[in-house]
Short mmCIF file of C-alpha atoms and ligand atoms in Angstrom, two decimals:
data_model
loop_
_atom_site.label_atom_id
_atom_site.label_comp_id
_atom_site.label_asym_id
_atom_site.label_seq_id
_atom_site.Cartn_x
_atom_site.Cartn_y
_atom_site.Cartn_z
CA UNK A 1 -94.02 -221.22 153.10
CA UNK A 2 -94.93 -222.12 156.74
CA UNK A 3 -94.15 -224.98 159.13
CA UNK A 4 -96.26 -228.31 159.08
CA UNK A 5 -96.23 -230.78 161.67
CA UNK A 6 -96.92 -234.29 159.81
CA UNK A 7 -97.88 -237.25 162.04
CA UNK A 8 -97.79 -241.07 161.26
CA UNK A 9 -99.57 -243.35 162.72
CA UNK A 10 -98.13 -247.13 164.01
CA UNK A 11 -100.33 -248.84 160.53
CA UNK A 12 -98.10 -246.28 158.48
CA UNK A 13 -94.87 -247.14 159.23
CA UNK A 14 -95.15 -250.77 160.20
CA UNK A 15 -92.53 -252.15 158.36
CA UNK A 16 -89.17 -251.31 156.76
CA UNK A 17 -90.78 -250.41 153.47
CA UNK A 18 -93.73 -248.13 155.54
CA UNK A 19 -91.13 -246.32 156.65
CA UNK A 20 -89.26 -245.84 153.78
CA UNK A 21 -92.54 -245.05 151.68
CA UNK A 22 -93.11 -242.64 154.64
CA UNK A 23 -89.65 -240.98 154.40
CA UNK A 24 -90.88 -240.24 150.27
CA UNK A 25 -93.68 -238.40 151.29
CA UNK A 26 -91.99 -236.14 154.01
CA UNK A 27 -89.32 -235.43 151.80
CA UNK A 28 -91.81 -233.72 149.18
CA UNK A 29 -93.63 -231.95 151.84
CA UNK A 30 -89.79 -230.81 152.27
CA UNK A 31 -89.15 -229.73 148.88
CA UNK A 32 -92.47 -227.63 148.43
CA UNK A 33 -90.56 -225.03 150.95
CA UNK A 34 -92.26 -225.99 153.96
CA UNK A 35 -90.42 -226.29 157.20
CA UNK A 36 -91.26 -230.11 158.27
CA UNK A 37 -91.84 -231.91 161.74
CA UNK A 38 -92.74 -235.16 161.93
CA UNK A 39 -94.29 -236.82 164.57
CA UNK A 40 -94.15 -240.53 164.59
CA UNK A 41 -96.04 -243.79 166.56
CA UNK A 42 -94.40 -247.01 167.31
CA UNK A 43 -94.35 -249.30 164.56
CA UNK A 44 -97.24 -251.29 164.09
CA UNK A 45 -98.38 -253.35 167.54
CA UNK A 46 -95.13 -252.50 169.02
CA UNK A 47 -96.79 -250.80 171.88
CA UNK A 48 -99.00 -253.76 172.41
CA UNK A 49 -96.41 -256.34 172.24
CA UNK A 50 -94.34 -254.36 174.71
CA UNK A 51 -97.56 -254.20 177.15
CA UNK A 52 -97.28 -258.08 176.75
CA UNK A 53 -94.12 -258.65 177.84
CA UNK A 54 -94.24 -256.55 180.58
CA UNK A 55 -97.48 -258.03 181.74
CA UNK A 56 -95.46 -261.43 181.49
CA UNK A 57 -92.44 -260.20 184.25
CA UNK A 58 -94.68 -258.74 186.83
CA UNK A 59 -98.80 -258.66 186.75
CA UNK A 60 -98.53 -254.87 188.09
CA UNK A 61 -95.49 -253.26 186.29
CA UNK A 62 -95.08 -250.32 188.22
CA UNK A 63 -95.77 -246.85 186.23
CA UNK A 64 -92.44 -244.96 185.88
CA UNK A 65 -90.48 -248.14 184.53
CA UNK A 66 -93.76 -249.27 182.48
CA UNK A 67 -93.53 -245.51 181.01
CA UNK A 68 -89.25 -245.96 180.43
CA UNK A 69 -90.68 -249.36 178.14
CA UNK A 70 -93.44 -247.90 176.11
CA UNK A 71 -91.35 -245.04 175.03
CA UNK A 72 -88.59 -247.23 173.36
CA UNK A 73 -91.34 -248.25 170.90
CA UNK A 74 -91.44 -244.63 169.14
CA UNK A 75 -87.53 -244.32 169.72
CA UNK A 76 -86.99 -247.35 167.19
CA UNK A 77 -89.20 -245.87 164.60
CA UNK A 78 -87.72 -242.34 165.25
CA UNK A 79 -84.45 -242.88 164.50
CA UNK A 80 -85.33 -245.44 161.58
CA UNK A 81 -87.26 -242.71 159.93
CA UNK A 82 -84.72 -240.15 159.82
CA UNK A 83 -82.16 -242.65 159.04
CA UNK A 84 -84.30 -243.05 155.80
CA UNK A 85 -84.92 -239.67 154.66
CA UNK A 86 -81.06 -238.98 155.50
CA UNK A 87 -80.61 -242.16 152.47
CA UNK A 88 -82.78 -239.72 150.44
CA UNK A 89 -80.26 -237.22 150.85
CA UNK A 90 -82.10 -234.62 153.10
CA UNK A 91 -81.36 -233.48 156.33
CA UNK A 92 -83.25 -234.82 159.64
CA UNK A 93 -82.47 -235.13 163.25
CA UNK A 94 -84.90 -237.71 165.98
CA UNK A 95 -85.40 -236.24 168.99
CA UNK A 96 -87.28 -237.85 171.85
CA UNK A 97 -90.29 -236.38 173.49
CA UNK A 98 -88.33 -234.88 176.72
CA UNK A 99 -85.86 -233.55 173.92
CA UNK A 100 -88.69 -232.08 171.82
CA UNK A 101 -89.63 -230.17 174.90
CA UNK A 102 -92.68 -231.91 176.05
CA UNK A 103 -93.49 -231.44 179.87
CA UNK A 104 -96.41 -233.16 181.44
CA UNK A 105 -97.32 -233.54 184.73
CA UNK A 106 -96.75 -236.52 186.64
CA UNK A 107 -99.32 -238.87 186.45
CA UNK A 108 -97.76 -241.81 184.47
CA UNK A 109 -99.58 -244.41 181.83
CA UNK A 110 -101.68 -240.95 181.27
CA UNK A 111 -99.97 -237.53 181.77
CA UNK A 112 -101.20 -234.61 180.25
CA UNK A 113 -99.21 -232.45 178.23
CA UNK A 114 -98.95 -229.10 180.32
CA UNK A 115 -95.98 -227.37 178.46
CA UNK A 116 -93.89 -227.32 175.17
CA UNK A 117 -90.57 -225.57 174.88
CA UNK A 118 -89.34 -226.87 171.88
CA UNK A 119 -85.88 -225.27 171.70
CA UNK A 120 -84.06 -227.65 170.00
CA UNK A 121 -86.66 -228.58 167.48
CA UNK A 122 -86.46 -224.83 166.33
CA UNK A 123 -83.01 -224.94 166.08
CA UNK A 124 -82.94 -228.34 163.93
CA UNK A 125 -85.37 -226.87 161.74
CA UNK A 126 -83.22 -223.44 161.30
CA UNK A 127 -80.05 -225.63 160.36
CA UNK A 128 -82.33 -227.00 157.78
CA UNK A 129 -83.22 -230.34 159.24
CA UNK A 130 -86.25 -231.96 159.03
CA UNK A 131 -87.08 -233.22 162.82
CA UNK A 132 -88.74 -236.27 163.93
CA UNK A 133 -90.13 -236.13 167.38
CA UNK A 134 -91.12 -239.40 169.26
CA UNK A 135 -94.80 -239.00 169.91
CA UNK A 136 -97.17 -240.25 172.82
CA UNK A 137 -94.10 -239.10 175.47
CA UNK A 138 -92.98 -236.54 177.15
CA UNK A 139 -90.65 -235.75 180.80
CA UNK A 140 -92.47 -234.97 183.92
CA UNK A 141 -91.81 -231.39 184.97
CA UNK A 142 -91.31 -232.13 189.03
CA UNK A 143 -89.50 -235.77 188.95
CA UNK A 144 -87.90 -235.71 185.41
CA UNK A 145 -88.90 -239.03 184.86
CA UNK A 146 -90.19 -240.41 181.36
CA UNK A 147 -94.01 -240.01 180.96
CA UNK A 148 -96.33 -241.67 178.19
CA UNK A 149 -99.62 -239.44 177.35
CA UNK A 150 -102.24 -242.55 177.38
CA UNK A 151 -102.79 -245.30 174.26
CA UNK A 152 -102.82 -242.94 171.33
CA UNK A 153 -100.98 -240.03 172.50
CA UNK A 154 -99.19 -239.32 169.56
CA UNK A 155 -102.14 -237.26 167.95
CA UNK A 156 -102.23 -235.26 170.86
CA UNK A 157 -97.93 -234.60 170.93
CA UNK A 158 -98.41 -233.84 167.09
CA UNK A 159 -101.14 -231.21 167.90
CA UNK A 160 -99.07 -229.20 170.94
CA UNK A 161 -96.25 -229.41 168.83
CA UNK A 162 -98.03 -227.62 166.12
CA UNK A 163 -99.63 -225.43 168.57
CA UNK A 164 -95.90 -224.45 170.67
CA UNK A 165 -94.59 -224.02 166.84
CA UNK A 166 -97.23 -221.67 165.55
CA UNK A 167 -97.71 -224.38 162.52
CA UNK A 168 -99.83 -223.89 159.51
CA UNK A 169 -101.41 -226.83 160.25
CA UNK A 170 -101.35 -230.61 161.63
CA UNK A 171 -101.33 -233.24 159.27
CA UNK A 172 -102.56 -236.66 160.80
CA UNK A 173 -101.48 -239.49 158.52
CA UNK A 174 -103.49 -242.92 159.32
CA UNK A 175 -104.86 -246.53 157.02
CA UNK A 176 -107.92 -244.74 156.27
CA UNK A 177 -108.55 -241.26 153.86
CA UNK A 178 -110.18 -239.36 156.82
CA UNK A 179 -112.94 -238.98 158.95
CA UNK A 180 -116.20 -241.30 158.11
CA UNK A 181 -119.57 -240.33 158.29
CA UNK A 182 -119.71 -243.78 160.13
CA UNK A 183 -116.85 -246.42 160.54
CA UNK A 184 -116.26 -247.67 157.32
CA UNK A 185 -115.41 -251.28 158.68
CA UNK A 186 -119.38 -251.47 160.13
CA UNK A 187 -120.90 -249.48 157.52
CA UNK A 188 -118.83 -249.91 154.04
CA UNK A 189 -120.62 -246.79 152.22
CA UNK A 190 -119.68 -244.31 154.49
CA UNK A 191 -119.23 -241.24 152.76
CA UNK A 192 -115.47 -239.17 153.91
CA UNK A 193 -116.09 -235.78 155.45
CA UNK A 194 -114.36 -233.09 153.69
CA UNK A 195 -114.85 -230.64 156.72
CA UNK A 196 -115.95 -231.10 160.33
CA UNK A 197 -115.85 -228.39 162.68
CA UNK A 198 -114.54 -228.86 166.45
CA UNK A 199 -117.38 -228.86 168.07
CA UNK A 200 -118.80 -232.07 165.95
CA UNK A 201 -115.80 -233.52 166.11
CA UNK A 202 -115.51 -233.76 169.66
CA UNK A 203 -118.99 -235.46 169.85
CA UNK A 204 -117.84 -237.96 167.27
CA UNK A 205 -114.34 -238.86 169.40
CA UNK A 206 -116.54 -238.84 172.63
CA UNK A 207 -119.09 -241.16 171.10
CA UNK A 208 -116.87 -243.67 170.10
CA UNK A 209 -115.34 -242.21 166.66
CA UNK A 210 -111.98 -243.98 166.93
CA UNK A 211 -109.96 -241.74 163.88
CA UNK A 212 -109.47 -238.86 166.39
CA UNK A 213 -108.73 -239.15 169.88
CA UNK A 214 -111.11 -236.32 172.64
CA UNK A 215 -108.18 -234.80 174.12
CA UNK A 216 -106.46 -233.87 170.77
CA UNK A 217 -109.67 -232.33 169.39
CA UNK A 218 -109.78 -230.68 172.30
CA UNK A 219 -106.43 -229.54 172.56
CA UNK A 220 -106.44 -228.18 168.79
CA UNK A 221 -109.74 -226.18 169.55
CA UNK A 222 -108.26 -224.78 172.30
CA UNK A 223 -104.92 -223.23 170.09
CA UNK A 224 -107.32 -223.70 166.83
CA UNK A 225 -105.01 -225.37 165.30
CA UNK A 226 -106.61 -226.59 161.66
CA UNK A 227 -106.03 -230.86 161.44
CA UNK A 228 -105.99 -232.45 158.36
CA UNK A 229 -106.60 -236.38 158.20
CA UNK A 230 -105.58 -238.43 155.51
CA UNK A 231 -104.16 -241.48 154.58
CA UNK A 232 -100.31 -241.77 153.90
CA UNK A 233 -101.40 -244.33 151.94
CA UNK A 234 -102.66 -242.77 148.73
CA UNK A 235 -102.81 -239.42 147.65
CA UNK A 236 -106.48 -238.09 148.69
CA UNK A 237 -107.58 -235.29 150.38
CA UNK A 238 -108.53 -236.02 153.70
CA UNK A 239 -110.87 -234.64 156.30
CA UNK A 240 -110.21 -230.71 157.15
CA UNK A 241 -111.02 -230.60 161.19
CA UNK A 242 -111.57 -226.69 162.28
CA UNK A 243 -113.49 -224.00 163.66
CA UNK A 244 -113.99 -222.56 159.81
CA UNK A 245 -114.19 -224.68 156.16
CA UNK A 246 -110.40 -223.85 154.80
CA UNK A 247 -109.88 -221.35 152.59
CA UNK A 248 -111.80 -221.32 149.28
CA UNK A 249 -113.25 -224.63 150.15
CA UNK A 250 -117.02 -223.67 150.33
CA UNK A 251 -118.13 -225.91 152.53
CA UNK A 252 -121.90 -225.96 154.10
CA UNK A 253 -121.95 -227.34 157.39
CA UNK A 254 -123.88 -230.57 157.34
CA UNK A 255 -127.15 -231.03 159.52
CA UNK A 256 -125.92 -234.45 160.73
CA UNK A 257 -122.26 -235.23 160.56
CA UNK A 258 -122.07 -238.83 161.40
CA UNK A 259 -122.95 -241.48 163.38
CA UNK A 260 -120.79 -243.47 165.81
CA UNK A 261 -121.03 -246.19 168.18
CA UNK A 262 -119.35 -247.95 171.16
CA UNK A 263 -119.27 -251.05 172.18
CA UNK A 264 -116.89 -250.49 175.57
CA UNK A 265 -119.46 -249.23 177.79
CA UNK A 266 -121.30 -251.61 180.48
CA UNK A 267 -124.74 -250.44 181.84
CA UNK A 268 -124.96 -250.50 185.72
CA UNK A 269 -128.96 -250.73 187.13
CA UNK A 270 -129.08 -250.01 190.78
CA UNK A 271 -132.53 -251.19 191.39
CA UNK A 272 -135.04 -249.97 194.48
CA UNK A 273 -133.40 -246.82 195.76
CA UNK A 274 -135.79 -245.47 198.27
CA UNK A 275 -136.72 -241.85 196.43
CA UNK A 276 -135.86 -239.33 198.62
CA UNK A 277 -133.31 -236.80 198.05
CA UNK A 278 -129.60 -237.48 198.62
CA UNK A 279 -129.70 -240.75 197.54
CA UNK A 280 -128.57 -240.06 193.91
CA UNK A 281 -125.82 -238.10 195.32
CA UNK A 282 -124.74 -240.90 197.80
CA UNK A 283 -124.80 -243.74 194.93
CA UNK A 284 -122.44 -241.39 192.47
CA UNK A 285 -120.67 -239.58 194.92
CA UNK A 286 -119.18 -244.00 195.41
CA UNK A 287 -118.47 -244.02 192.11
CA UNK A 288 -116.45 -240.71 191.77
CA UNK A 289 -114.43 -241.67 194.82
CA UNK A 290 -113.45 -244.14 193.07
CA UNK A 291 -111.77 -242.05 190.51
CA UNK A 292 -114.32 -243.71 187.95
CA UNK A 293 -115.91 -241.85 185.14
CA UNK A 294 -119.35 -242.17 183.76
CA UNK A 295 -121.01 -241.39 181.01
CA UNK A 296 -125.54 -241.39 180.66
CA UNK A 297 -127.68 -241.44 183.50
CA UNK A 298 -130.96 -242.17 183.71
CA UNK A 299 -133.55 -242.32 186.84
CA UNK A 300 -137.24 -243.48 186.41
CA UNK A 301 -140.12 -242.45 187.57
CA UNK A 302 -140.69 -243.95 191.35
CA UNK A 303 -143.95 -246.51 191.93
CA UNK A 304 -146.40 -244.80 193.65
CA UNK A 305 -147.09 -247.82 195.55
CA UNK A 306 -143.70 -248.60 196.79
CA UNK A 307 -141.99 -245.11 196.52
CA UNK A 308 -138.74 -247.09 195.01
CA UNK A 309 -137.03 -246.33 191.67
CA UNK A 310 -134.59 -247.72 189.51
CA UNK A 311 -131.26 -245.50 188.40
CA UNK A 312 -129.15 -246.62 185.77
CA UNK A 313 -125.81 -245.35 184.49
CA UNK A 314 -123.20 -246.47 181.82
CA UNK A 315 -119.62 -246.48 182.53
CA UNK A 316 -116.05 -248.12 180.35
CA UNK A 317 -116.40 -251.87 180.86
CA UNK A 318 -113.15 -251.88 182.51
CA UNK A 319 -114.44 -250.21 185.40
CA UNK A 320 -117.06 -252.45 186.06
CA UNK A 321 -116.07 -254.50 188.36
CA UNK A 322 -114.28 -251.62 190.73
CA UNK A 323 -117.95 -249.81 190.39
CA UNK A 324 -120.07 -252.72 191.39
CA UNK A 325 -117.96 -253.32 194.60
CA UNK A 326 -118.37 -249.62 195.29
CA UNK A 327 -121.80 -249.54 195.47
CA UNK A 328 -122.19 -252.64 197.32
CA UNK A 329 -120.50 -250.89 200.23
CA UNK A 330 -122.77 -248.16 199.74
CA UNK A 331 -125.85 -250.54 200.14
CA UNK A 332 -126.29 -250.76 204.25
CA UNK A 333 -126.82 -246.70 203.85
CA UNK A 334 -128.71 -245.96 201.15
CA UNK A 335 -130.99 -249.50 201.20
CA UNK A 336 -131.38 -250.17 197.71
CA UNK A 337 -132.88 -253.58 196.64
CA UNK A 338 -130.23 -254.67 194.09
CA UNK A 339 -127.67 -254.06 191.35
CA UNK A 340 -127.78 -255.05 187.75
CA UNK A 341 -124.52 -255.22 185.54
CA UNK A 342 -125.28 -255.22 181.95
CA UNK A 343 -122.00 -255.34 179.46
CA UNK A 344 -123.76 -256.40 176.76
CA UNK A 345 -124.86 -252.96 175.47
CA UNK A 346 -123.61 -250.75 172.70
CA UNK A 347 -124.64 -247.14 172.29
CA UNK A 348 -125.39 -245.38 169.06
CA UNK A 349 -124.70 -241.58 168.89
CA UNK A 350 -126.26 -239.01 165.89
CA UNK A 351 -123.69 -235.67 165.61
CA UNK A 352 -124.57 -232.58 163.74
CA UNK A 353 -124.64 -229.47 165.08
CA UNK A 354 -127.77 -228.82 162.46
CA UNK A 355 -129.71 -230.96 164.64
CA UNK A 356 -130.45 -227.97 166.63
CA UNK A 357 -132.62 -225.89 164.13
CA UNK A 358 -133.81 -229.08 162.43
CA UNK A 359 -136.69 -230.40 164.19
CA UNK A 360 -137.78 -233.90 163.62
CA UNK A 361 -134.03 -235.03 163.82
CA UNK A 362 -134.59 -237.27 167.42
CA UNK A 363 -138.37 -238.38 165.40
CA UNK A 364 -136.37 -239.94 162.27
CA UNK A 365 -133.56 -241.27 164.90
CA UNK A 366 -135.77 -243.15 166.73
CA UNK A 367 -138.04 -244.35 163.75
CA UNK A 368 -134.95 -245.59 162.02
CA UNK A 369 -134.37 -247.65 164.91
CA UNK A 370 -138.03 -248.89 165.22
CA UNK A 371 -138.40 -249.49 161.33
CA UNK A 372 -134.65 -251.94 162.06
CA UNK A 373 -136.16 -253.86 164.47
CA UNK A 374 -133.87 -252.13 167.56
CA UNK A 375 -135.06 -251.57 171.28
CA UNK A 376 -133.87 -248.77 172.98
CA UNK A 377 -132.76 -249.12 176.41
CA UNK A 378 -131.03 -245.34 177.58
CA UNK A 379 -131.49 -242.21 175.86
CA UNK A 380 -129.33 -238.74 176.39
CA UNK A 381 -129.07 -236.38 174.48
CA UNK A 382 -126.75 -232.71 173.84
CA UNK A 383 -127.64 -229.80 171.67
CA UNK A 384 -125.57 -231.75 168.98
CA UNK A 385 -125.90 -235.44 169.70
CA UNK A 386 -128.69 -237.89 170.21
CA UNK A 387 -127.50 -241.21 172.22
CA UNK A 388 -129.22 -244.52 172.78
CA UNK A 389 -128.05 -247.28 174.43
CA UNK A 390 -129.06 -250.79 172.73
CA UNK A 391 -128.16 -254.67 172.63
CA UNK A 392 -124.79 -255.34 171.49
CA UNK A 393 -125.60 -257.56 168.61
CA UNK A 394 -128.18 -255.55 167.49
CA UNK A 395 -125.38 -252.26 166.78
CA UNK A 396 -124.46 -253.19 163.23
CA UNK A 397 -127.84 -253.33 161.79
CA UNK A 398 -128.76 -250.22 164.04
CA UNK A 399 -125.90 -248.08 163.07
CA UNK A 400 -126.40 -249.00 158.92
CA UNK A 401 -129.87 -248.00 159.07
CA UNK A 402 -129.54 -245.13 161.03
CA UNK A 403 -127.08 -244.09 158.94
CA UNK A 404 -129.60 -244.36 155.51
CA UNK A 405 -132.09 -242.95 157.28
CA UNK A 406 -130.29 -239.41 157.37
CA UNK A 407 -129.46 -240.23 153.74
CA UNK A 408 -125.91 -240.33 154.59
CA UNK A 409 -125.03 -243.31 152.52
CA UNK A 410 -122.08 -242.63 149.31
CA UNK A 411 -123.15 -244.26 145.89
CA UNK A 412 -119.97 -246.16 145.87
CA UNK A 413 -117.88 -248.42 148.42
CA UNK A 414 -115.68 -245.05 148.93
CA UNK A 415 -113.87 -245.75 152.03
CA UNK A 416 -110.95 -248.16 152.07
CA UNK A 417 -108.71 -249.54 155.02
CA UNK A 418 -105.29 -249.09 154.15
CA UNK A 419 -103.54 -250.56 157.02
CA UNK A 420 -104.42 -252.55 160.03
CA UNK A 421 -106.21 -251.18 162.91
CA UNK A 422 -107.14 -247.60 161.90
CA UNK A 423 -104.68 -246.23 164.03
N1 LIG B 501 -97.87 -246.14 170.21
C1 LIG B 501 -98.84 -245.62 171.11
C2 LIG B 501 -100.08 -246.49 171.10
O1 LIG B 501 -100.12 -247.46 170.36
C3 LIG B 501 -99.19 -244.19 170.82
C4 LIG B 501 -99.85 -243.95 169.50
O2 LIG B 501 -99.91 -244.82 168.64
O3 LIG B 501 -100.34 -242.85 169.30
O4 LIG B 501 -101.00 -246.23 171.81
MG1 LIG B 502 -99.89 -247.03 168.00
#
C-alpha cells in the first residue's frame, strides 16, 4: 500500500462536526494500509472573514503581516483535525506549511511554490502518524517570512506535496462529487466526468471551471501526479484528472468535455487606432507594464475610408480601472479616438480535445447560440477550446443550451451541492 495525500476543502470541515466527520474518513483511508497526509483549508469563510478584518484596521494591510493573518486560518483547522482523529485513537501530528517543507519565493498574497523538502512529514509518517499539513502556505526561501500561495492555494500545496512524496495519488475532497460537464449550480443536469485528461482540464480551470484551480492542474501535469475529486460528503467516485484513464477503467476520451463560463472578465474597446504597425504593440506593451494580464484579443478590419480600426481585449474586472488609466496615458502617442469599458460581458468556453478531428464542432457552437437567441461579441479559439464573449445576462440561457446542443445533458438531476461555495 502506497502514500495518499487527501485534501479538504474550507465547505468540508466548516464546523466541529465537518471536522469530526472528516477525521472518520481519514482514519479508514488509514486502516486500508495506506500511509495518509492530509492537507487541510481554513474552515469555512475563515479566510474571508480574516480579509475583513484586516481590511477594517488599515485599507492597505501590508503583504508579509497580511500573509502572518491568513495563515492562522488553516492553523485552527490543522490542529482541530488531528486533535479529532487522535479522539479516534490513531496517531496524527499538524504541521504548518514552513514545517511541511514548503518554500516559495517571495512574492506575498501569491508566491509560488518553488521547493518541497518535506523532512519531517516523512518522519511523522514513519513513526506511524498520520500528518496534517496546513495548506495554501508556505516560508519564503530568501527572507523566511510566512507566504500564502493566492485564494485557493491549498489544491496546489496538496498536489507538490504529493508530487515531493512520490504519492499514489491526490485526493481533492470538496461539496460537490467531481468535475461537471458544466457548473451544476447554472446548469442542474450536468453530467460528472469520470475522467478528464490534463490537457482538458486546464482549459476548463482557465475558462472559468471553478472545481480546480490552473496552477494545480498545471503543477500535477508537470510531476503527473493522478487527482481524484470527490466529495467528502458521500461516498461516490469522483472525477479521475490524468494524462491516462486509471487502470482498468476503460474510459474513451470524450469529443467535448464541458462547457464553462466566466463572468469576471471586462471587455476593453480602444476605438480609432490609426492602422499602421506598432500601434498594437504600443497599446499592450501599457498594459503589460502594468503587470496586468489579458486574456482574447481581437482587431477589426480598418475602414478603407478612414484607415482607423477598432481593437478590443478582455481582461479580470479588477484590473479595469488600472488598464483604462494606462491607456489613457498612452493616447497623446498613439492618437486613438476613444476607449470603451464594457464589464457587462460573460464568456462561454467549449473544451474537448475531440474538437480537433471533429469538424462541425465551432458550426453547432455557434448555431446553439443563434437557435438561444445569444449575440456574440469576441470569438478565440485553441486547438481544444472555442470562446465567445456575450452579454452577461444572457450566460445562463447560453451556457444550458450550449450544453444540450453537444448532447451533454444527464437524464437525472445528478449533481448535488454538498456544502457552500464549491470550494
Ligand atoms: N483558505 C484559503 C482560501 O480560502 C485557501 C484554500 O481554501 O485553498 O482561499
Ligand atoms: Mg477556503
Amino acid at each position: 500500500m502506497g502514500l495518499v495525500v487527501q485534501k479538504y476543502g474550507g465547505s468540508s470541515v466548516a464546523d466541529a462536526e465537518g471536522i469530526k466527520r472528516v477525521a472518520k474518513r481519514i482514519v479508514d483511508a488509514k486502516k486500508t494500509g495506506h500511509q495518509v497526509v492530509v492537507v487541510v483549508s481554513a474552515m469555512g469563510d475563515t479566510t474571508d472573514e480574516l480579509i475583513d478584518l484586516a481590511e477594517q484596521v488599515s485599507p492597505i494591510p501590508a503583504g508579509r503581516e497580511f500573509d502572518m493573518l491568513l495563515t492562522a486560518g488553516e492553523r485552527i483547522s490543522m490542529a482541530l483535525l488531528a486533535m479529532a482523529i487522535k479522539n479516534l485513537g490513531h496517531e496524527a501530528q499538524s504541521f504548518t506549511g514552513s514545517q511541511a517543507g514548503v518554500i516559495t519565493d517571495s512574492v506575498h498574497n501569491k508566491a509560488r511554490i518553488i521547493d518541497v523538502t518535506p523532512g519531517r512529514i516523512r518522519t511523522a509518517l514513519d513513526e506511524g502518524n498520520i500528518a496534517i499539513v496546513a495548506g495554501f502556505q508556505g516560508v519564503s526561501q530568501d527572507k523566511k517570512d510566512i507566504t500564502t500561495l493566492g485564494r485557493g492555494g491549498s489544491d496546489t500545496t496538496a498536489v507538490a506535496l504529493a508530487a515531493a512524496l512520490d504519492a499514489e495519488v491526490c485526493e481533492i475532497y470538496t461539496d460537490v462529487d467531481g468535475v461537471f460537464t458544466a457548473d451544476p449550480r447554472v446548469v442542474p443536469n450536468a453530467r460528472k466526468i469520470d475522467w478528464i485528461s490534463f490537457g482538458d482540464m486546464l482549459e476548463l480551470a482557465s475558462s472559468g471551471s471553478k472545481v480546480l484551480l490552473h496552477r494545480c492542474v498545471e503543477y500535477a501535469r508537470r510531476y503527473n501526479i493522478p487527482i481524484h475529486v470527490r466529495s467528502s460528503f458521500s461516498g461516490l467516485q469522483g472525477t479521475w484528472v490524468s494524462n491516462e484513464p486509471q487502470g482498468d477503467r476503460k474510459v474513451e476520451q470524450a469529443i467535448i468535455s464541458g462547457v464553462a463560463h466566466d463572468t469576471s472578465e471586462a471587455k476593453i474597446t480602444v476605438v480609432g487606432v490609426p492602422d499602421k504597425p506598432g500601434e498594437a504593440a504600443t497599446i499592450f506593451r501599457a498594459i503589460a507594464d502594468n503587470e496586468i494580464n489579458i486574456d482574447m484579443v481581437v482587431q477589426n478590419v480598418s475602414a478603407a475610408s478612414t484607415g482607423l480600426t477598432d481593437i478590443s481585449f478582455t481582461l479580470p474586472k479588477t484590473e479595469g480601472r488600472k488598464a483604462v488609466d494606462a491607456l489613457e496615458k498612452t493616447k497623446p502617442k498613439i492618437g486613438f479616438h476613444s476607449l470603451r469599458y464594457d464589464d457587462q460581458i460573460a464568456k462561454i468556453s467549449l473544451v474537448g480535445a475531440g474538437m480537433k478531428t471533429n469538424p462541425g464542432v465551432t458550426a453547432g457552437f455557434f448555431e446553439a447560440l443563434s437557435n438561444a437567441g445569444v449575440n456574440i461579441e469576441l470569438i478565440s479559439t485553441s486547438e481544444i477550446r472555442i470562446s465567445v464573449v456575450t452579454r452577461a445576462d444572457e450566460v445562463n440561457e447560453a451556457v444550458r443550451a450550449v450544453h444540450t446542443a453537444f448532447g451533454l445533458d444527464s437524464d437525472s438531476d445528478e449533481a448535488v451541492v454538498y456544502g457552500g461555495s464549491g470550494r
